[in-house]
Amino acid sequence: MATPSSTLLMSSNSDGSSFTPSMNVGNVTPSTASYTVYVRIKPLDVLNPSNALSEEHYSVSDTSITTTDSNKKHEMHQNTYKFAKVFLPLASQTEIFATAIEPRLRDFFDSTDVLIFSYGTSSSGKSHTMQGTPSNPGLIPRVLKSIYESVSGRLESDYKLAPYKSTQAVLLSKSDLELIEKQKQCLFDSLTAPAQESGDVTISGIQAADMLASLDDVSILPTCIKDDEVCSLWVSFFEVYNEQVFDLLAFRKGQKLPPLGINMDRDDNSYYPSKLEHLPAASWDEAYNLYRFGKKNLHVSSTLLNRKSSRSHCVFTIKMLIRPKSDEGSYYPTVSFSICDLAGSERMMAHGESKTGSSFQEMKSINNSLLALNKCFLTLKRGNNTVLPPFRDSNLTKLIKKFLVGHGKLVMIATISQSPELLPETQHILKMTAIALTTRVVVKDPAPASQMMVRNTPRRRFSTNYLREPGCKHRPNLPQIAEHAQPNSDNSVELTQQLFQLALEKETLLQEIRTLSEWKSRALDEFTKKQREYDSLMESHNRQQQRITQLEAECGIAEASGTSWYKSILELSKKMSERAREDFEEKVNLQTDLYATRMELKNIILTIKEQFPIDSNDPHQVVQRMLYFVKDMKTAATEEIAEYLEALSKCHAELAAGKETITNLSLKVNQLEEELTLCRQSELEKVETEKTAPIDNTLSDMDENEYCSVRSSRRLRCTTDGVQRLEVPCIPIREMKTSTKKKRRTKRASIKPKDASLESDDQTEVGGPRRNPRRRLLGDIDCLPDDFVSDDRLSPKVQLSPGSAMKTLRSSSRRK
Ligand SMILES: Nc1ncnc2c1ncn2[C@@H]1O[C@H](COP(=O)(O)OP(=O)(O)OP(=O)(O)O)[C@@H](O)[C@H]1O
């Protein structure tokens, strides 16, 4: 507020009359203004957001978007659109706020009016960007937080002034203030009531508290408010629905709100909704609750593209009023920060809306107002001084005209959806926003009121602005005061402005008259032409009629009359009725077929919907979406099959390798078996040889220890002076035991008398002929089974240790 504050007191009129702005229209130097345009891309899948783009149609850089599309001849063509910045799908609300909004908040605190608006197709994320969610707050809660944090400590508690018109203020009396407080209380009380409408998009109080908690990252900005100044913040909220303006903060229980009129503020040539509620908000909570209340009144309904689609353009504004602490009657012109959430554009027939009904009307008026906005951008871009932008074509363009002509800062956030069905609309949005970015507006009008000083606007009952409803318990029946009753009739500048405005209006009207007269003359020409055509047709008809009469007379048909004519007519009528009946039957059949086909189609759609998560009822869309799903499934299945095939081929390879190994092993086994047979044969031969060989007496000379030590080498070697060698490997116990038992049985069969055995023992004791150990050993060897294998590796499980083999041998020989 640097400029105004330095001249505030100097401009004061001593008589306390209304302020006369000191400006010279002719001396204003024209400057150029431009708009700032950003683009935000909605994630392809909002439930699992990622930066992935539908690469078939979009390629993106930091400041541009290129779309690829095919025309009617199926030729591919690309369009590139440039912007201040492109926010990718994963861009956070914090990033968007810091990049797009913070610089504009600095402008706001520097006394510049700001308008931020979101623009895009339906369901592209406009409301998400503006409002956000409790866990991910959008721009509105962030702007409010930043403003309240920045002016903290400078807010006045008892309001002396209230905003009026576009930039002015009015004095408030105590009773006005009481009424305002009661009005606010009514609004807040109604917020606690449960939501009634299905389309209610209000964030609950608890959610709002959560939201505030997650707004810590919002920065505090330097303000222009000096130590000896105080400020107040006022909130207003309205919507443009079906080309009518409705106040969203007006509280009328159970009553339909009447639309507001639109007035022009001559101070800055801007339009504003007349009698719009401005309510003071002392804190973030109060301001956000007012926003929540307005959201409750908003026109929202469910469409094919969005379950909670905004059906109106809504503008939420926060106005800052600064005044010197000591002077209750003086103030700086109010400065406003507006956030506009535009309704989404939609192609009417493309999304299955019928041509009748309120939703069609809503869509029509939304598209008309957006068309008017686009026309304004185009005309402003051409910079043609002779053609005026069609601001009056829609109430939306009328209300934001001030920003379109360069007074204040305008920021556009275009939101785009990557849905392939919305590609034509998205391309149109990109085209219009890219045009807006390159538009340079020559600011011709006198400087807006925010650069002027206003002092002591005459005291005016605040309540007359809006408290006119007799039914409201907080609103007394106050006398109405003419809205424009200001005692500043002798105001030449205002008159100049009015004249200027009137001249502009006259120019527009003259142009309209010219167009109409052109249209009229064209229509007259057309009419004359048609009249002539009609006359000539009538003439030929008359001629033909005459000719028919003449021919009838010539053929004597008139005399023959009666029967033949009557018969032929009867025949003809019979044929006709037959034909009509056939036609009717055919029609009925066709209708039956059609009905059956429809039912079949309905069933098919139901079946498809059971199997796929599709919420549309339009058969075309259902089939299209199903095809997408099927395509996805097919791709997934193909990938899976490829994986399986790969695994299968690996298995085949492994199997082949295994087979080869098995073949090798079986070859080896055969080889080994052959070797084994050979070994066995050689061993048996050896044993046979040993059996038949002469007894070696050398062994008898071995003492037991020597014998055992030889055996401990796991192969008993009985050496006979190198002449003969017997190798006795470990002997299987089972075999050995079996042999022993056999021996015993044999022994029992031929048992000797006790004396005989004693005799033999005696013989041993007396040094009779001792039995040769070699003989004993051979006796045991005799017991070896025929299939005995001499290699201990072939019978590894049961082996006889050298000691036990010795014992067994001895005991068996003893028994013998
Ligand atoms: N950037 C985003 N990240 C996550 N979800 C998003 C994003 N943008 C939009 N959405 C989700 O997409 C849905 C539609 O968004 P939204 O209501 O904001 O669209 P809109 O443009 O305001 O539509 P309309 O014009 O019909 O009101 C919402 O459920 C919203 O949460």
PDB file of C-alpha atoms in Angstrom, residues 22-174:
ATOM      1  CA  SER A  22      -8.029  13.725  -9.219  1.00  0.00           C
ATOM      2  CA  MET A  23      -7.308  12.168 -12.536  1.00  0.00           C
ATOM      3  CA  ASN A  24      -6.822  13.384 -16.005  1.00  0.00           C
ATOM      4  CA  VAL A  25      -8.251  10.914 -18.444  1.00  0.00           C
ATOM      5  CA  GLY A  26      -6.408  12.369 -21.358  1.00  0.00           C
ATOM      6  CA  ASN A  27      -2.999  12.163 -19.689  1.00  0.00           C
ATOM      7  CA  VAL A  28      -3.077   8.521 -18.693  1.00  0.00           C
ATOM      8  CA  THR A  29      -0.193   6.731 -20.337  1.00  0.00           C
ATOM      9  CA  PRO A  30      -1.331   3.455 -21.827  1.00  0.00           C
ATOM     10  CA  SER A  31       0.543   0.410 -20.618  1.00  0.00           C
ATOM     11  CA  THR A  32       0.303  -3.236 -21.559  1.00  0.00           C
ATOM     12  CA  ALA A  33      -0.824  -6.049 -19.355  1.00  0.00           C
ATOM     13  CA  SER A  34      -0.727  -9.796 -19.808  1.00  0.00           C
ATOM     14  CA  TYR A  35      -2.188 -12.851 -18.169  1.00  0.00           C
ATOM     15  CA  THR A  36      -0.256 -15.652 -16.520  1.00  0.00           C
ATOM     16  CA  VAL A  37      -1.265 -19.111 -17.619  1.00  0.00           C
ATOM     17  CA  TYR A  38      -0.316 -22.410 -16.001  1.00  0.00           C
ATOM     18  CA  VAL A  39      -1.353 -25.928 -16.902  1.00  0.00           C
ATOM     19  CA  ARG A  40      -1.941 -28.765 -14.493  1.00  0.00           C
ATOM     20  CA  ILE A  41      -2.213 -32.328 -15.803  1.00  0.00           C
ATOM     21  CA  LYS A  42      -4.525 -34.686 -13.939  1.00  0.00           C
ATOM     22  CA  PRO A  43      -3.078 -38.135 -13.225  1.00  0.00           C
ATOM     23  CA  LEU A  44      -4.304 -40.942 -15.470  1.00  0.00           C
ATOM     24  CA  ASP A  45      -5.323 -42.923 -12.427  1.00  0.00           C
ATOM     25  CA  VAL A  46      -6.259 -40.705  -9.485  1.00  0.00           C
ATOM     26  CA  LEU A  47      -6.233 -43.632  -7.070  1.00  0.00           C
ATOM     27  CA  ASN A  48      -2.632 -44.513  -7.897  1.00  0.00           C
ATOM     28  CA  PRO A  49      -1.288 -41.180  -9.109  1.00  0.00           C
ATOM     29  CA  SER A  50       1.993 -41.169 -11.006  1.00  0.00           C
ATOM     30  CA  ASN A  51       3.725 -38.878 -13.477  1.00  0.00           C
ATOM     31  CA  ALA A  52       2.916 -41.302 -16.297  1.00  0.00           C
ATOM     32  CA  LEU A  53       1.347 -39.606 -19.327  1.00  0.00           C
ATOM     33  CA  SER A  54      -0.852 -40.980 -22.027  1.00  0.00           C
ATOM     34  CA  GLU A  55       2.138 -40.883 -24.403  1.00  0.00           C
ATOM     35  CA  GLU A  56       0.017 -41.699 -27.392  1.00  0.00           C
ATOM     36  CA  HIS A  57      -1.493 -38.228 -27.287  1.00  0.00           C
ATOM     37  CA  TYR A  58       0.654 -35.984 -25.067  1.00  0.00           C
ATOM     38  CA  SER A  59       4.296 -35.084 -24.748  1.00  0.00           C
ATOM     39  CA  VAL A  60       5.264 -32.497 -22.199  1.00  0.00           C
ATOM     40  CA  SER A  61       8.168 -30.201 -21.424  1.00  0.00           C
ATOM     41  CA  ASP A  62       8.526 -27.771 -18.540  1.00  0.00           C
ATOM     42  CA  THR A  63       6.664 -25.018 -20.401  1.00  0.00           C
ATOM     43  CA  SER A  64       4.896 -26.676 -23.298  1.00  0.00           C
ATOM     44  CA  ILE A  65       2.541 -29.471 -24.230  1.00  0.00           C
ATOM     45  CA  THR A  66       2.442 -31.200 -27.613  1.00  0.00           C
ATOM     46  CA  THR A  67      -0.664 -33.107 -28.565  1.00  0.00           C
ATOM     47  CA  THR A  68      -0.826 -35.743 -31.304  1.00  0.00           C
ATOM     48  CA  ASP A  69      -4.084 -36.406 -33.054  1.00  0.00           C
ATOM     49  CA  SER A  70      -5.343 -37.779 -36.341  1.00  0.00           C
ATOM     50  CA  ASN A  71      -7.666 -35.798 -38.598  1.00  0.00           C
ATOM     51  CA  LYS A  72     -10.613 -37.083 -40.623  1.00  0.00           C
ATOM     52  CA  LYS A  73      -8.267 -38.376 -43.311  1.00  0.00           C
ATOM     53  CA  HIS A  74      -6.374 -40.295 -40.617  1.00  0.00           C
ATOM     54  CA  GLU A  75      -3.292 -38.133 -41.045  1.00  0.00           C
ATOM     55  CA  MET A  76      -1.374 -37.566 -37.824  1.00  0.00           C
ATOM     56  CA  HIS A  77      -0.711 -33.981 -36.831  1.00  0.00           C
ATOM     57  CA  GLN A  78       0.868 -32.355 -33.813  1.00  0.00           C
ATOM     58  CA  ASN A  79       0.143 -29.078 -32.015  1.00  0.00           C
ATOM     59  CA  THR A  80       2.422 -27.447 -29.489  1.00  0.00           C
ATOM     60  CA  TYR A  81       1.067 -25.035 -26.857  1.00  0.00           C
ATOM     61  CA  LYS A  82       3.260 -22.897 -24.613  1.00  0.00           C
ATOM     62  CA  PHE A  83       2.591 -21.863 -21.008  1.00  0.00           C
ATOM     63  CA  ALA A  84       4.287 -20.198 -18.044  1.00  0.00           C
ATOM     64  CA  LYS A  85       4.698 -23.641 -16.467  1.00  0.00           C
ATOM     65  CA  VAL A  86       3.312 -27.115 -16.893  1.00  0.00           C
ATOM     66  CA  PHE A  87       2.558 -28.951 -13.649  1.00  0.00           C
ATOM     67  CA  LEU A  88       2.947 -32.706 -14.079  1.00  0.00           C
ATOM     68  CA  PRO A  89       0.380 -35.095 -12.554  1.00  0.00           C
ATOM     69  CA  LEU A  90       2.394 -35.535  -9.359  1.00  0.00           C
ATOM     70  CA  ALA A  91       2.854 -31.775  -8.784  1.00  0.00           C
ATOM     71  CA  SER A  92       1.736 -31.044  -5.231  1.00  0.00           C
ATOM     72  CA  GLN A  93      -0.710 -28.344  -4.150  1.00  0.00           C
ATOM     73  CA  THR A  94       2.191 -26.777  -2.243  1.00  0.00           C
ATOM     74  CA  GLU A  95       4.245 -26.492  -5.439  1.00  0.00           C
ATOM     75  CA  ILE A  96       1.358 -24.931  -7.359  1.00  0.00           C
ATOM     76  CA  PHE A  97       0.670 -22.500  -4.538  1.00  0.00           C
ATOM     77  CA  ALA A  98       4.338 -21.491  -4.287  1.00  0.00           C
ATOM     78  CA  THR A  99       4.754 -21.060  -8.064  1.00  0.00           C
ATOM     79  CA  ALA A 100       1.449 -19.587  -9.179  1.00  0.00           C
ATOM     80  CA  ILE A 101      -0.149 -17.970  -6.159  1.00  0.00           C
ATOM     81  CA  GLU A 102       2.528 -16.615  -3.838  1.00  0.00           C
ATOM     82  CA  PRO A 103       3.728 -13.932  -6.310  1.00  0.00           C
ATOM     83  CA  ARG A 104       0.115 -12.828  -6.768  1.00  0.00           C
ATOM     84  CA  LEU A 105      -0.377 -12.632  -2.988  1.00  0.00           C
ATOM     85  CA  ARG A 106       2.567 -10.243  -2.920  1.00  0.00           C
ATOM     86  CA  ASP A 107       0.740  -8.157  -5.545  1.00  0.00           C
ATOM     87  CA  PHE A 108      -2.388  -8.271  -3.385  1.00  0.00           C
ATOM     88  CA  PHE A 109      -0.485  -6.945  -0.386  1.00  0.00           C
ATOM     89  CA  ASP A 110       0.848  -4.319  -2.759  1.00  0.00           C
ATOM     90  CA  SER A 111      -2.741  -3.070  -3.474  1.00  0.00           C
ATOM     91  CA  THR A 112      -3.339  -4.904  -6.744  1.00  0.00           C
ATOM     92  CA  ASP A 113      -6.558  -6.774  -7.334  1.00  0.00           C
ATOM     93  CA  VAL A 114      -5.992 -10.406  -8.255  1.00  0.00           C
ATOM     94  CA  LEU A 115      -8.177 -12.987  -9.960  1.00  0.00           C
ATOM     95  CA  ILE A 116      -7.158 -16.634 -10.135  1.00  0.00           C
ATOM     96  CA  PHE A 117      -9.344 -18.941 -12.152  1.00  0.00           C
ATOM     97  CA  SER A 118      -9.297 -22.562 -13.097  1.00  0.00           C
ATOM     98  CA  TYR A 119     -10.315 -23.500 -16.598  1.00  0.00           C
ATOM     99  CA  GLY A 120     -10.751 -26.927 -18.109  1.00  0.00           C
ATOM    100  CA  THR A 121     -13.042 -29.701 -19.174  1.00  0.00           C
ATOM    101  CA  SER A 122     -15.382 -31.336 -16.735  1.00  0.00           C
ATOM    102  CA  SER A 123     -13.664 -33.606 -14.227  1.00  0.00           C
ATOM    103  CA  SER A 124     -10.206 -32.329 -15.131  1.00  0.00           C
ATOM    104  CA  GLY A 125      -9.421 -31.286 -11.543  1.00  0.00           C
ATOM    105  CA  LYS A 126     -10.487 -27.622 -11.279  1.00  0.00           C
ATOM    106  CA  SER A 127     -12.263 -28.007  -7.942  1.00  0.00           C
ATOM    107  CA  HIS A 128      -9.500 -30.324  -6.746  1.00  0.00           C
ATOM    108  CA  THR A 129      -6.980 -27.556  -7.455  1.00  0.00           C
ATOM    109  CA  MET A 130      -9.078 -24.827  -5.830  1.00  0.00           C
ATOM    110  CA  GLN A 131     -10.553 -26.634  -2.833  1.00  0.00           C
ATOM    111  CA  GLY A 132      -8.423 -29.756  -2.454  1.00  0.00           C
ATOM    112  CA  THR A 133      -9.025 -32.399   0.157  1.00  0.00           C
ATOM    113  CA  PRO A 134      -8.599 -32.288   3.955  1.00  0.00           C
ATOM    114  CA  SER A 135      -5.267 -34.084   3.690  1.00  0.00           C
ATOM    115  CA  ASN A 136      -4.198 -32.198   0.585  1.00  0.00           C
ATOM    116  CA  PRO A 137      -5.639 -28.647   0.852  1.00  0.00           C
ATOM    117  CA  GLY A 138      -6.100 -26.666  -2.345  1.00  0.00           C
ATOM    118  CA  LEU A 139      -5.424 -23.056  -3.204  1.00  0.00           C
ATOM    119  CA  ILE A 140      -8.385 -21.450  -1.348  1.00  0.00           C
ATOM    120  CA  PRO A 141      -7.467 -22.666   2.163  1.00  0.00           C
ATOM    121  CA  ARG A 142      -3.814 -21.864   1.451  1.00  0.00           C
ATOM    122  CA  VAL A 143      -4.575 -18.335   0.251  1.00  0.00           C
ATOM    123  CA  LEU A 144      -6.715 -17.714   3.342  1.00  0.00           C
ATOM    124  CA  LYS A 145      -4.025 -19.109   5.621  1.00  0.00           C
ATOM    125  CA  SER A 146      -1.322 -16.994   4.023  1.00  0.00           C
ATOM    126  CA  ILE A 147      -3.414 -13.814   4.184  1.00  0.00           C
ATOM    127  CA  TYR A 148      -4.429 -14.297   7.817  1.00  0.00           C
ATOM    128  CA  GLU A 149      -0.901 -15.224   8.878  1.00  0.00           C
ATOM    129  CA  SER A 150       0.513 -12.203   7.061  1.00  0.00           C
ATOM    130  CA  VAL A 151      -1.881  -9.632   8.573  1.00  0.00           C
ATOM    131  CA  SER A 152      -1.763 -11.212  12.010  1.00  0.00           C
ATOM    132  CA  GLY A 153      -1.797  -8.527  14.718  1.00  0.00           C
ATOM    133  CA  ARG A 154      -3.138  -5.896  12.332  1.00  0.00           C
ATOM    134  CA  LEU A 155      -6.749  -7.056  12.184  1.00  0.00           C
ATOM    135  CA  GLU A 156      -9.306  -4.771  13.789  1.00  0.00           C
ATOM    136  CA  SER A 157     -11.906  -6.383  16.010  1.00  0.00           C
ATOM    137  CA  ASP A 158     -14.755  -3.844  15.867  1.00  0.00           C
ATOM    138  CA  TYR A 159     -15.436  -3.026  12.294  1.00  0.00           C
ATOM    139  CA  LYS A 160     -16.012   0.601  11.383  1.00  0.00           C
ATOM    140  CA  LEU A 161     -16.219   0.238   7.614  1.00  0.00           C
ATOM    141  CA  ALA A 162     -17.598  -2.332   5.205  1.00  0.00           C
ATOM    142  CA  PRO A 163     -16.792  -2.826   1.519  1.00  0.00           C
ATOM    143  CA  TYR A 164     -19.138  -1.268  -0.959  1.00  0.00           C
ATOM    144  CA  LYS A 165     -19.331  -1.519  -4.733  1.00  0.00           C
ATOM    145  CA  SER A 166     -16.080  -2.515  -6.336  1.00  0.00           C
ATOM    146  CA  THR A 167     -13.481  -0.609  -4.353  1.00  0.00           C
ATOM    147  CA  GLN A 168     -15.354   1.651  -1.983  1.00  0.00           C
ATOM    148  CA  ALA A 169     -16.391   1.375   1.654  1.00  0.00           C
ATOM    149  CA  VAL A 170     -19.309   2.481   3.815  1.00  0.00           C
ATOM    150  CA  LEU A 171     -19.443   3.410   7.460  1.00  0.00           C
ATOM    151  CA  LEU A 172     -21.023   0.916   9.795  1.00  0.00           C
ATOM    152  CA  SER A 173     -23.233   1.717  12.751  1.00  0.00           C
ATOM    153  CA  LYS A 174     -23.310  -0.382  15.910  1.00  0.00           C
TER     154      LYS A 174
END
